[in-house]
Amino acid sequence: MVGNLLSLKWAYFVASLKRSGWALAGTVIGGIYGLFGLFMVFAIFMVQRGGEASTAQGSAVILGAVVTLLWCIVPVVATGQDSTLDPDLLAPYPLKPQEILGGQLLGSFISIFGMMTLVGAFFPAVSWTSPLPVAAAILAGVIGFVLLMICSRLMSALGMAIRQKRFLAEGIGAVFFLALLCAGPLVGTLTEGLFSPTWISTVASVVGWTPFGAAWAIPGDVAQRAWFVLVLRLVVTALYTTGALLLWQKVIAYQTSHVGNASGASGGRTKSGKWLGLFSRFPATQVGGIAAKTATYYLKDPRLNLNLLVAPGFLVVFWFTGMSNGGASLTIVAPLVGWMLAWQSTYSVSYDNTAFALHLTSPITGAQDRWGRSIGMSVIFVPVVVLVSVIAMLLQGNPGGIPANLGLGLCLLLAGLGVGACVSVRYALPVAAPGESPWKSRKNNAGLANALVQMVGSLLIVVMALPVWILLILSMVTGNAVFDWIILLVGPIYGSLVLWLGVRIGGGWYERRAPELYQDLTRFQ
């Protein structure tokens, strides 16, 4: 039966590559990035070859633990993990938990990243010159990969349970998003430490006894002939593996016997209609209704409100970077936040998903739809950009730079909303469906085309602000503060003109191709 599951998984994998040329091209590009990462890991272990055994052991433990943690963290915050052999889907069939377990474990090889992870698991062997440590490294690679996949599946089950608690799921997602934004300085610090033997040995001495690093430390114990430590580590690794397998089997048995028992209980509760939220704050018109809906999305929908965290996230990142090297500037934070928030407008229709049908069946013109979405986003985005600009300049110790900084940030934001008013109605970019994790990756058979649209559209936002960039250059060259105030005046006005133009063009496109746009939305997988 395990063989049947593997054949089905392979058939699905091959079919996913054949569904379109764009999908295949995207897979190839992802594979190239993965191969580059594998090459870097291989180079790290080759450098360790013939060197200190403790350093080679520590490098294997740390890199192995990092990869294992990545495989564990992603399922908690994302639902984009391959679900072909999930117990929920296999529950109707007469399969034993052991068979599903075997299918999932062996099926983990049948994926691009699964294959690459398996290949990388054997790379620590190249850092040893003696046959015994090499053989131990190959055995450790198998054990480490098995533990990695077991931990990943257990965390995936945990992630499914967490996502049933909306507040907890959104909180964890927000923390992860902020951590991701702050990962740059952290990775820089870790990279510096990775070349310090003292740092490697200290960290590895602790991580090497955890489920994430125990298996990867085995070859080092063999090379150093620490037989007592080796026996103890083998026992610990065996306990981890056995315990994880038993727990995984119990989790599968529970999942297959409790399909459909997830609580979505809160859906039956209703609220009083006396207070309609933002809908009572906007005019009772078509534009006002769409604006209220859009603003409500950004305040309550975790797929959208996580994007607002880029503001405090970038403030922390650039402040930390400036403190660490003394040269980084907080000046770019407000323009960067304005640009990123504006780009979110290109997904506004995609986030509606099939609810976009309500727009099609309502007496709404293209211009009304475009203005409603743009105004709803502006109500949220403009105060964020203003606040970020003021705080960043004050932290920079340059309050006199607020006018130019704020003017550029608002110009990029408003001009970007104009670009988004066109792009969002011309191309349906794939996003997570309502109720799904914000990290869910969906497909529409045009992966590379989507990437090209995103790249060209994001660059177009920068280009559309060209007049303000020229004024900024004049201000920097002449040092005349008058240009700063001109930027503060011209930036929002010019950005508003671009927004007006984008709404007119986007409104016309909406009138012509709204039904086709809805068809594109229904193709998301």
Short mmCIF file of C-alpha atoms in Angstrom, two decimals:
data_model
loop_
_atom_site.label_atom_id
_atom_site.label_comp_id
_atom_site.label_asym_id
_atom_site.label_seq_id
_atom_site.Cartn_x
_atom_site.Cartn_y
_atom_site.Cartn_z
CA MET A 1 0.00 0.00 0.00
CA VAL A 2 2.92 2.33 0.71
CA GLY A 3 4.08 1.69 -2.86
CA ASN A 4 0.67 2.75 -4.19
CA LEU A 5 0.85 5.99 -2.21
CA LEU A 6 4.32 6.69 -3.56
CA SER A 7 3.20 6.04 -7.14
CA LEU A 8 0.28 8.43 -6.68
CA LYS A 9 2.59 11.05 -5.20
CA TRP A 10 4.98 10.67 -8.12
CA ALA A 11 2.14 10.91 -10.64
CA TYR A 12 0.91 14.10 -8.96
CA PHE A 13 4.43 15.54 -8.92
CA VAL A 14 4.92 14.88 -12.64
CA ALA A 15 1.47 16.27 -13.48
CA SER A 16 2.22 19.46 -11.53
CA LEU A 17 5.25 20.03 -13.77
CA LYS A 18 3.20 19.48 -16.92
CA ARG A 19 0.28 21.77 -16.10
CA SER A 20 1.90 24.71 -17.93
CA GLY A 21 5.16 25.98 -19.30
CA TRP A 22 5.20 28.76 -16.71
CA ALA A 23 4.91 26.22 -13.88
CA LEU A 24 7.82 24.21 -15.28
CA ALA A 25 9.90 27.35 -15.77
CA GLY A 26 9.21 28.45 -12.20
CA THR A 27 10.19 25.02 -10.91
CA VAL A 28 13.44 25.13 -12.90
CA ILE A 29 14.30 28.58 -11.56
CA GLY A 30 13.53 27.45 -8.01
CA GLY A 31 15.72 24.40 -8.61
CA ILE A 32 18.58 26.62 -9.76
CA TYR A 33 18.35 28.68 -6.57
CA GLY A 34 18.29 25.44 -4.58
CA LEU A 35 21.36 24.13 -6.39
CA PHE A 36 23.19 27.35 -5.62
CA GLY A 37 22.34 26.90 -1.94
CA LEU A 38 23.56 23.30 -2.08
CA PHE A 39 26.80 24.46 -3.67
CA MET A 40 27.36 26.96 -0.85
CA VAL A 41 26.76 24.28 1.80
CA PHE A 42 29.10 21.89 -0.03
CA ALA A 43 31.78 24.60 -0.14
CA ILE A 44 31.47 25.17 3.62
CA PHE A 45 32.10 21.50 4.34
CA MET A 46 34.93 21.28 1.81
CA VAL A 47 36.69 24.12 3.61
CA GLN A 48 36.47 22.07 6.82
CA ARG A 49 38.11 19.04 5.19
CA GLY A 50 41.27 18.01 7.02
CA GLY A 51 40.80 20.70 9.66
CA GLU A 52 39.80 20.57 13.30
CA ALA A 53 37.32 17.79 14.01
CA SER A 54 35.41 19.91 16.53
CA THR A 55 34.93 22.71 13.98
CA ALA A 56 33.70 20.32 11.28
CA GLN A 57 31.36 18.69 13.78
CA GLY A 58 30.03 22.05 14.94
CA SER A 59 29.41 23.25 11.38
CA ALA A 60 27.43 20.09 10.59
CA VAL A 61 25.39 20.42 13.79
CA ILE A 62 24.55 24.10 13.27
CA LEU A 63 23.68 23.86 9.56
CA GLY A 64 21.70 20.67 10.12
CA ALA A 65 19.79 22.25 12.99
CA VAL A 66 19.04 25.38 10.94
CA VAL A 67 17.64 23.33 8.04
CA THR A 68 15.58 21.21 10.45
CA LEU A 69 14.19 24.32 12.12
CA LEU A 70 13.21 25.75 8.75
CA TRP A 71 11.32 22.58 7.90
CA CYS A 72 9.61 22.83 11.29
CA ILE A 73 8.78 26.53 11.34
CA VAL A 74 7.29 26.86 7.86
CA PRO A 75 4.36 24.42 8.47
CA VAL A 76 3.33 26.36 11.60
CA VAL A 77 2.90 29.67 9.78
CA ALA A 78 2.06 28.39 6.30
CA THR A 79 -0.41 26.06 4.70
CA GLY A 80 1.46 25.87 1.42
CA GLN A 81 3.17 22.60 2.41
CA ASP A 82 2.53 19.68 0.07
CA SER A 83 -0.73 18.09 1.24
CA THR A 84 -0.96 15.27 -1.29
CA LEU A 85 -0.71 12.54 1.36
CA ASP A 86 -2.28 14.37 4.29
CA PRO A 87 -4.26 12.08 6.66
CA ASP A 88 -7.40 14.22 6.22
CA LEU A 89 -7.44 13.40 2.50
CA LEU A 90 -6.66 9.71 3.01
CA ALA A 91 -9.14 9.16 5.85
CA PRO A 92 -11.94 7.75 3.61
CA TYR A 93 -9.69 4.93 2.41
CA PRO A 94 -8.89 1.69 4.31
CA LEU A 95 -5.35 2.67 5.23
CA LYS A 96 -3.57 1.99 8.49
CA PRO A 97 -1.74 4.82 10.26
CA GLN A 98 1.53 2.97 9.69
CA GLU A 99 0.90 2.90 5.95
CA ILE A 100 0.12 6.60 5.81
CA LEU A 101 3.23 7.26 7.90
CA GLY A 102 5.39 5.24 5.52
CA GLY A 103 3.87 6.96 2.51
CA GLN A 104 4.44 10.42 3.94
CA LEU A 105 8.00 9.65 5.05
CA LEU A 106 9.13 8.07 1.77
CA GLY A 107 7.01 10.53 -0.21
CA SER A 108 9.06 13.40 1.21
CA PHE A 109 11.75 12.42 -1.31
CA ILE A 110 9.34 13.21 -4.17
CA SER A 111 9.64 16.98 -4.17
CA ILE A 112 12.23 19.47 -5.32
CA PHE A 113 13.19 20.67 -1.85
CA GLY A 114 12.89 17.18 -0.38
CA MET A 115 15.39 15.83 -2.90
CA MET A 116 17.77 18.72 -2.32
CA THR A 117 17.54 18.36 1.45
CA LEU A 118 18.32 14.66 1.16
CA VAL A 119 21.36 15.35 -1.03
CA GLY A 120 22.58 18.05 1.35
CA ALA A 121 22.19 15.69 4.31
CA PHE A 122 25.21 13.72 3.02
CA PHE A 123 27.45 16.74 2.42
CA PRO A 124 29.04 16.64 5.93
CA ALA A 125 30.79 13.44 4.79
CA VAL A 126 33.15 15.46 2.56
CA SER A 127 34.64 17.23 5.60
CA TRP A 128 36.19 13.96 6.83
CA THR A 129 39.22 12.15 5.41
CA SER A 130 39.06 8.89 7.40
CA PRO A 131 36.70 6.11 6.22
CA LEU A 132 35.04 5.59 9.61
CA PRO A 133 33.83 9.19 10.08
CA VAL A 134 32.69 9.24 6.42
CA ALA A 135 30.57 6.11 6.96
CA ALA A 136 29.21 7.62 10.19
CA ALA A 137 28.36 10.84 8.31
CA ILE A 138 26.36 8.90 5.70
CA LEU A 139 24.45 7.07 8.45
CA ALA A 140 23.93 10.36 10.31
CA GLY A 141 22.60 11.95 7.11
CA VAL A 142 19.90 9.29 6.81
CA ILE A 143 18.93 9.55 10.50
CA GLY A 144 19.02 13.35 10.39
CA PHE A 145 16.81 13.47 7.30
CA VAL A 146 14.29 11.08 8.86
CA LEU A 147 14.17 13.14 12.06
CA LEU A 148 13.86 16.31 10.01
CA MET A 149 10.83 15.02 8.12
CA ILE A 150 9.18 13.60 11.24
CA CYS A 151 9.58 16.92 13.07
CA SER A 152 8.26 18.77 10.02
CA ARG A 153 5.13 16.62 9.85
CA LEU A 154 4.51 16.93 13.58
CA MET A 155 4.83 20.70 13.36
CA SER A 156 2.52 20.69 10.34
CA ALA A 157 -0.13 18.96 12.45
CA LEU A 158 0.48 21.52 15.19
CA GLY A 159 0.12 24.30 12.66
CA MET A 160 -3.27 22.94 11.58
CA ALA A 161 -4.43 22.94 15.20
CA ILE A 162 -3.13 26.47 15.77
CA ARG A 163 -4.90 27.81 12.69
CA GLN A 164 -8.21 26.77 14.21
CA LYS A 165 -7.57 29.43 16.89
CA ARG A 166 -7.62 32.60 14.87
CA PHE A 167 -6.16 34.95 17.50
CA LEU A 168 -3.28 32.58 18.26
CA ALA A 169 -2.61 31.93 14.58
CA GLU A 170 -2.54 35.64 13.73
CA GLY A 171 -0.28 36.38 16.71
CA ILE A 172 2.23 33.71 15.71
CA GLY A 173 2.09 34.88 12.10
CA ALA A 174 2.79 38.48 13.13
CA VAL A 175 5.74 37.46 15.31
CA PHE A 176 7.15 35.33 12.49
CA PHE A 177 6.71 38.16 9.98
CA LEU A 178 8.55 40.64 12.21
CA ALA A 179 11.29 38.07 12.82
CA LEU A 180 11.58 37.59 9.06
CA LEU A 181 11.97 41.34 8.56
CA CYS A 182 14.66 41.46 11.22
CA ALA A 183 16.44 38.40 9.83
CA GLY A 184 19.00 40.46 7.90
CA PRO A 185 21.00 41.78 10.87
CA LEU A 186 20.61 38.43 12.62
CA VAL A 187 21.93 36.49 9.63
CA GLY A 188 24.85 38.89 9.39
CA THR A 189 25.72 38.27 13.02
CA LEU A 190 25.42 34.50 12.61
CA THR A 191 27.54 34.56 9.45
CA GLU A 192 30.33 36.33 11.29
CA GLY A 193 30.10 33.83 14.12
CA LEU A 194 30.07 30.86 11.76
CA PHE A 195 33.75 31.45 11.06
CA SER A 196 34.64 31.60 14.75
CA PRO A 197 35.68 28.16 16.09
CA THR A 198 34.80 29.22 19.62
CA TRP A 199 31.28 30.24 18.64
CA ILE A 200 30.78 27.05 16.64
CA SER A 201 31.93 24.79 19.47
CA THR A 202 29.86 26.60 22.09
CA VAL A 203 26.62 26.48 20.11
CA ALA A 204 27.17 22.94 18.85
CA SER A 205 27.85 21.63 22.36
CA VAL A 206 24.24 22.54 23.25
CA VAL A 207 22.42 22.00 19.94
CA GLY A 208 24.15 18.65 19.44
CA TRP A 209 21.99 17.11 22.19
CA THR A 210 18.67 18.38 20.87
CA PRO A 211 16.44 16.59 18.33
CA PHE A 212 17.56 19.15 15.74
CA GLY A 213 21.29 18.48 15.96
CA ALA A 214 21.94 15.16 17.70
CA ALA A 215 22.23 13.06 14.53
CA TRP A 216 24.55 15.54 12.82
CA ALA A 217 27.07 15.36 15.70
CA ILE A 218 27.65 11.59 15.41
CA PRO A 219 30.49 11.72 12.79
CA GLY A 220 32.40 14.23 14.91
CA ASP A 221 32.29 11.90 17.93
CA VAL A 222 33.65 9.09 15.75
CA ALA A 223 36.45 11.28 14.36
CA GLN A 224 37.46 12.43 17.86
CA ARG A 225 37.20 8.84 19.18
CA ALA A 226 34.90 10.02 21.98
CA TRP A 227 33.35 6.56 22.30
CA PHE A 228 31.44 7.16 25.51
CA VAL A 229 29.93 10.37 24.15
CA LEU A 230 29.17 8.56 20.87
CA VAL A 231 27.25 5.78 22.64
CA LEU A 232 25.34 8.30 24.71
CA ARG A 233 24.51 10.37 21.62
CA LEU A 234 23.37 7.28 19.70
CA VAL A 235 21.05 6.38 22.56
CA VAL A 236 19.64 9.92 22.68
CA THR A 237 19.19 9.98 18.90
CA ALA A 238 17.46 6.58 18.95
CA LEU A 239 15.12 7.80 21.70
CA TYR A 240 14.31 10.94 19.73
CA THR A 241 13.63 8.98 16.54
CA THR A 242 11.55 6.26 18.20
CA GLY A 243 9.55 8.71 20.29
CA ALA A 244 8.91 10.96 17.29
CA LEU A 245 7.77 8.03 15.14
CA LEU A 246 5.36 6.80 17.83
CA LEU A 247 4.00 10.31 18.34
CA TRP A 248 3.63 10.82 14.60
CA GLN A 249 1.71 7.55 14.28
CA LYS A 250 -0.67 8.60 17.07
CA VAL A 251 -1.18 12.00 15.44
CA ILE A 252 -2.04 10.34 12.12
CA ALA A 253 -4.48 7.98 13.85
CA TYR A 254 -6.14 10.94 15.55
CA GLN A 255 -6.34 12.97 12.33
CA THR A 256 -7.92 10.14 10.34
CA SER A 257 -10.52 9.50 13.04
CA HIS A 258 -11.43 13.15 13.68
CA VAL A 259 -11.86 14.52 10.16
CA GLY A 260 -14.22 17.50 10.11
CA ASN A 261 -14.15 18.03 13.88
CA ALA A 262 -12.24 21.29 13.64
CA SER A 263 -14.04 23.92 15.52
CA GLY A 264 -15.22 26.88 13.57
CA ALA A 265 -17.80 27.42 16.22
CA SER A 266 -17.65 31.12 16.39
CA GLY A 267 -19.40 31.38 13.04
CA GLY A 268 -22.83 31.15 14.66
CA ARG A 269 -22.42 34.26 16.74
CA THR A 270 -23.85 37.50 15.43
CA LYS A 271 -23.26 41.08 16.38
CA SER A 272 -25.71 43.85 16.84
CA GLY A 273 -26.34 45.95 13.79
CA LYS A 274 -26.35 49.18 15.80
CA TRP A 275 -22.69 49.79 15.00
CA LEU A 276 -21.56 49.01 11.47
CA GLY A 277 -17.87 49.70 12.01
CA LEU A 278 -16.17 51.63 9.23
CA PHE A 279 -19.29 51.33 7.07
CA SER A 280 -20.93 53.89 9.37
CA ARG A 281 -17.96 56.25 8.92
CA PHE A 282 -17.93 56.38 5.12
CA PRO A 283 -20.57 57.94 2.84
CA ALA A 284 -23.48 55.65 1.90
CA THR A 285 -22.43 55.55 -1.77
CA GLN A 286 -20.87 52.92 -4.02
CA VAL A 287 -17.41 54.44 -3.56
CA GLY A 288 -17.92 54.80 0.19
CA GLY A 289 -19.07 51.20 0.58
CA ILE A 290 -16.09 49.81 -1.33
CA ALA A 291 -13.71 52.08 0.59
CA ALA A 292 -15.17 50.91 3.92
CA LYS A 293 -14.86 47.27 2.85
CA THR A 294 -11.25 47.76 1.74
CA ALA A 295 -10.23 49.54 4.94
CA THR A 296 -11.96 46.85 7.03
CA TYR A 297 -10.00 44.20 5.16
CA TYR A 298 -6.72 45.84 6.13
CA LEU A 299 -7.71 46.12 9.78
CA LYS A 300 -9.23 42.66 10.27
CA ASP A 301 -7.99 40.26 7.58
CA PRO A 302 -4.62 38.69 8.58
CA ARG A 303 -3.76 38.23 4.92
CA LEU A 304 -3.62 42.01 4.60
CA ASN A 305 -2.93 43.50 8.02
CA LEU A 306 0.38 41.64 8.29
CA ASN A 307 1.60 43.96 5.52
CA LEU A 308 1.18 46.91 7.90
CA LEU A 309 3.91 45.40 10.09
CA VAL A 310 6.53 46.39 7.52
CA ALA A 311 6.46 49.87 9.08
CA PRO A 312 7.64 48.98 12.62
CA GLY A 313 9.69 46.12 11.18
CA PHE A 314 11.75 48.37 8.91
CA LEU A 315 12.17 50.95 11.65
CA VAL A 316 13.68 48.26 13.89
CA VAL A 317 15.84 46.77 11.13
CA PHE A 318 17.35 50.05 9.93
CA TRP A 319 17.76 51.40 13.44
CA PHE A 320 19.55 48.19 14.46
CA THR A 321 21.72 48.26 11.33
CA GLY A 322 22.62 51.89 11.89
CA MET A 323 23.57 51.21 15.50
CA SER A 324 25.75 48.24 14.54
CA ASN A 325 27.77 49.79 11.70
CA GLY A 326 27.28 53.52 12.26
CA GLY A 327 26.64 54.14 8.56
CA ALA A 328 23.17 52.96 7.73
CA SER A 329 20.44 55.55 7.39
CA LEU A 330 16.81 55.60 8.47
CA THR A 331 16.10 58.06 5.67
CA ILE A 332 14.93 55.39 3.24
CA VAL A 333 12.40 53.80 5.63
CA ALA A 334 9.39 56.01 4.82
CA PRO A 335 9.86 55.85 1.00
CA LEU A 336 10.42 52.10 1.25
CA VAL A 337 7.28 51.60 3.37
CA GLY A 338 5.25 53.80 0.99
CA TRP A 339 6.48 51.80 -1.99
CA MET A 340 5.74 48.41 -0.38
CA LEU A 341 2.30 49.39 0.87
CA ALA A 342 1.41 50.83 -2.54
CA TRP A 343 2.39 47.58 -4.21
CA GLN A 344 -0.17 45.77 -2.04
CA SER A 345 -2.87 47.55 -4.02
CA THR A 346 -2.06 45.33 -7.01
CA TYR A 347 -3.52 42.40 -5.05
CA SER A 348 -6.74 44.14 -4.02
CA VAL A 349 -9.02 42.24 -6.42
CA SER A 350 -7.20 38.96 -5.84
CA TYR A 351 -7.89 39.18 -2.10
CA ASP A 352 -11.62 39.41 -2.86
CA ASN A 353 -11.40 35.95 -4.40
CA THR A 354 -14.79 34.76 -5.69
CA ALA A 355 -16.54 37.50 -3.66
CA PHE A 356 -15.53 39.74 -6.55
CA ALA A 357 -18.74 38.44 -8.15
CA LEU A 358 -20.63 40.86 -5.89
CA HIS A 359 -18.91 43.74 -7.67
CA LEU A 360 -19.86 42.32 -11.05
CA THR A 361 -23.53 41.95 -10.13
CA SER A 362 -23.80 45.36 -8.45
CA PRO A 363 -24.44 48.68 -10.21
CA ILE A 364 -20.83 49.78 -9.89
CA THR A 365 -18.77 51.47 -12.60
CA GLY A 366 -15.09 50.80 -13.11
CA ALA A 367 -14.11 54.21 -11.78
CA GLN A 368 -16.22 53.74 -8.64
CA ASP A 369 -14.56 50.40 -7.96
CA ARG A 370 -11.07 51.83 -8.48
CA TRP A 371 -11.71 54.94 -6.37
CA GLY A 372 -13.33 52.96 -3.57
CA ARG A 373 -10.36 50.62 -3.25
CA SER A 374 -7.79 53.44 -3.53
CA ILE A 375 -9.52 55.64 -0.94
CA GLY A 376 -9.97 52.71 1.47
CA MET A 377 -6.25 51.92 1.28
CA SER A 378 -5.25 55.58 1.53
CA VAL A 379 -7.15 55.97 4.80
CA ILE A 380 -4.90 53.27 6.31
CA PHE A 381 -1.64 53.79 4.42
CA VAL A 382 -1.22 57.59 4.51
CA PRO A 383 -1.15 57.86 8.35
CA VAL A 384 1.31 54.94 8.47
CA VAL A 385 3.72 56.64 6.05
CA VAL A 386 3.44 59.97 7.87
CA LEU A 387 4.10 58.37 11.25
CA VAL A 388 7.03 56.32 9.96
CA SER A 389 8.64 59.32 8.28
CA VAL A 390 8.45 61.48 11.40
CA ILE A 391 9.72 58.72 13.73
CA ALA A 392 12.54 57.71 11.35
CA MET A 393 13.81 61.25 10.95
CA LEU A 394 13.66 61.89 14.69
CA LEU A 395 15.58 58.67 15.38
CA GLN A 396 18.07 59.75 12.72
CA GLY A 397 18.49 63.02 14.57
CA ASN A 398 17.48 64.98 11.48
CA PRO A 399 14.06 66.59 12.02
CA GLY A 400 14.82 69.06 9.24
CA GLY A 401 14.72 66.20 6.74
CA ILE A 402 11.09 65.37 7.47
CA PRO A 403 9.57 67.51 4.63
CA ALA A 404 11.57 65.90 1.80
CA ASN A 405 11.36 62.43 3.31
CA LEU A 406 7.61 62.66 3.85
CA GLY A 407 6.98 64.18 0.42
CA LEU A 408 8.86 61.36 -1.33
CA GLY A 409 7.13 58.68 0.78
CA LEU A 410 3.65 60.05 0.03
CA CYS A 411 4.47 60.44 -3.68
CA LEU A 412 5.57 56.80 -3.93
CA LEU A 413 2.48 55.70 -2.03
CA LEU A 414 -0.07 57.64 -4.08
CA ALA A 415 1.64 57.01 -7.41
CA GLY A 416 1.86 53.34 -6.47
CA LEU A 417 -1.86 53.23 -5.76
CA GLY A 418 -2.36 54.57 -9.28
CA VAL A 419 -0.20 51.79 -10.70
CA GLY A 420 -2.08 49.27 -8.57
CA ALA A 421 -5.43 50.56 -9.86
CA CYS A 422 -4.31 49.43 -13.31
CA VAL A 423 -2.36 46.26 -12.51
CA SER A 424 -4.96 44.77 -10.14
CA VAL A 425 -7.65 44.81 -12.83
CA ARG A 426 -5.34 43.67 -15.64
CA TYR A 427 -3.63 40.75 -13.88
CA ALA A 428 -5.00 38.47 -11.15
CA LEU A 429 -1.96 37.71 -9.02
CA PRO A 430 -2.36 34.58 -6.82
CA VAL A 431 -2.88 35.13 -3.08
CA ALA A 432 -4.16 33.07 -0.16
CA ALA A 433 -7.93 32.52 -0.14
CA PRO A 434 -10.11 34.02 2.63
CA GLY A 435 -9.62 32.10 5.86
CA GLU A 436 -6.30 30.60 4.78
CA SER A 437 -2.90 31.34 6.26
CA PRO A 438 -1.32 34.56 4.89
CA TRP A 439 1.69 32.39 4.00
CA LYS A 440 -0.28 30.03 1.79
CA SER A 441 1.17 29.89 -1.71
CA ARG A 442 -1.42 29.39 -4.44
CA LYS A 443 -0.94 28.93 -8.17
CA ASN A 444 -2.60 30.05 -11.37
CA ASN A 445 -0.39 28.25 -13.91
CA ALA A 446 1.57 31.40 -14.70
CA GLY A 447 4.31 31.48 -12.07
CA LEU A 448 7.04 33.15 -14.14
CA ALA A 449 4.55 35.58 -15.71
CA ASN A 450 3.44 36.59 -12.23
CA ALA A 451 7.04 37.22 -11.23
CA LEU A 452 7.59 39.40 -14.31
CA VAL A 453 4.43 41.41 -13.61
CA GLN A 454 5.53 41.98 -10.03
CA MET A 455 9.03 43.03 -11.04
CA VAL A 456 7.89 45.42 -13.80
CA GLY A 457 5.04 46.85 -11.69
CA SER A 458 7.21 47.51 -8.65
CA LEU A 459 9.85 49.22 -10.80
CA LEU A 460 7.14 51.28 -12.51
CA ILE A 461 6.11 52.74 -9.14
CA VAL A 462 9.66 54.05 -8.66
CA VAL A 463 9.81 55.42 -12.21
CA MET A 464 6.47 57.22 -11.89
CA ALA A 465 7.93 59.28 -9.04
CA LEU A 466 10.71 60.58 -11.32
CA PRO A 467 9.89 64.32 -10.95
CA VAL A 468 10.16 64.07 -7.18
CA TRP A 469 13.43 62.11 -7.49
CA ILE A 470 14.80 64.99 -9.58
CA LEU A 471 13.77 67.51 -6.93
CA LEU A 472 15.39 65.34 -4.25
CA ILE A 473 18.66 65.24 -6.20
CA LEU A 474 18.57 69.05 -6.57
CA SER A 475 18.03 69.36 -2.83
CA MET A 476 20.98 67.10 -2.07
CA VAL A 477 23.29 68.82 -4.57
CA THR A 478 22.43 72.42 -3.64
CA GLY A 479 21.75 71.87 0.05
CA ASN A 480 18.90 74.39 -0.25
CA ALA A 481 16.12 73.57 2.24
CA VAL A 482 13.57 75.26 -0.04
CA PHE A 483 13.63 72.18 -2.26
CA ASP A 484 12.63 70.03 0.75
CA TRP A 485 9.45 72.02 1.21
CA ILE A 486 8.80 71.95 -2.53
CA ILE A 487 9.04 68.14 -2.39
CA LEU A 488 6.56 68.07 0.50
CA LEU A 489 4.14 70.14 -1.61
CA VAL A 490 4.76 68.59 -5.04
CA GLY A 491 5.07 64.96 -3.89
CA PRO A 492 1.48 64.41 -2.70
CA ILE A 493 0.01 66.56 -5.50
CA TYR A 494 1.93 64.77 -8.25
CA GLY A 495 1.20 61.37 -6.64
CA SER A 496 -2.50 62.25 -6.57
CA LEU A 497 -2.39 63.10 -10.29
CA VAL A 498 -0.82 59.72 -11.05
CA LEU A 499 -3.49 58.09 -8.88
CA TRP A 500 -6.23 59.92 -10.79
CA LEU A 501 -4.73 58.80 -14.11
CA GLY A 502 -4.40 55.22 -12.87
CA VAL A 503 -8.02 55.18 -11.74
CA ARG A 504 -9.20 56.41 -15.13
CA ILE A 505 -7.16 53.82 -17.03
CA GLY A 506 -7.95 51.04 -14.56
CA GLY A 507 -11.64 51.95 -14.56
CA GLY A 508 -11.75 51.62 -18.34
CA TRP A 509 -10.03 48.24 -18.20
CA TYR A 510 -12.48 47.16 -15.49
CA GLU A 511 -15.44 47.93 -17.73
CA ARG A 512 -13.96 45.87 -20.57
CA ARG A 513 -12.55 42.82 -18.83
CA ALA A 514 -14.14 42.41 -15.38
CA PRO A 515 -15.77 39.05 -16.31
CA GLU A 516 -12.42 37.72 -17.59
CA LEU A 517 -10.79 38.92 -14.36
CA TYR A 518 -13.32 36.92 -12.36
CA GLN A 519 -12.49 33.86 -14.45
CA ASP A 520 -8.81 34.34 -13.64
CA LEU A 521 -9.63 34.47 -9.92
CA THR A 522 -11.51 31.17 -10.07
CA ARG A 523 -8.46 29.44 -11.55
CA PHE A 524 -6.39 29.87 -8.38
CA GLN A 525 -5.41 26.48 -6.95
#
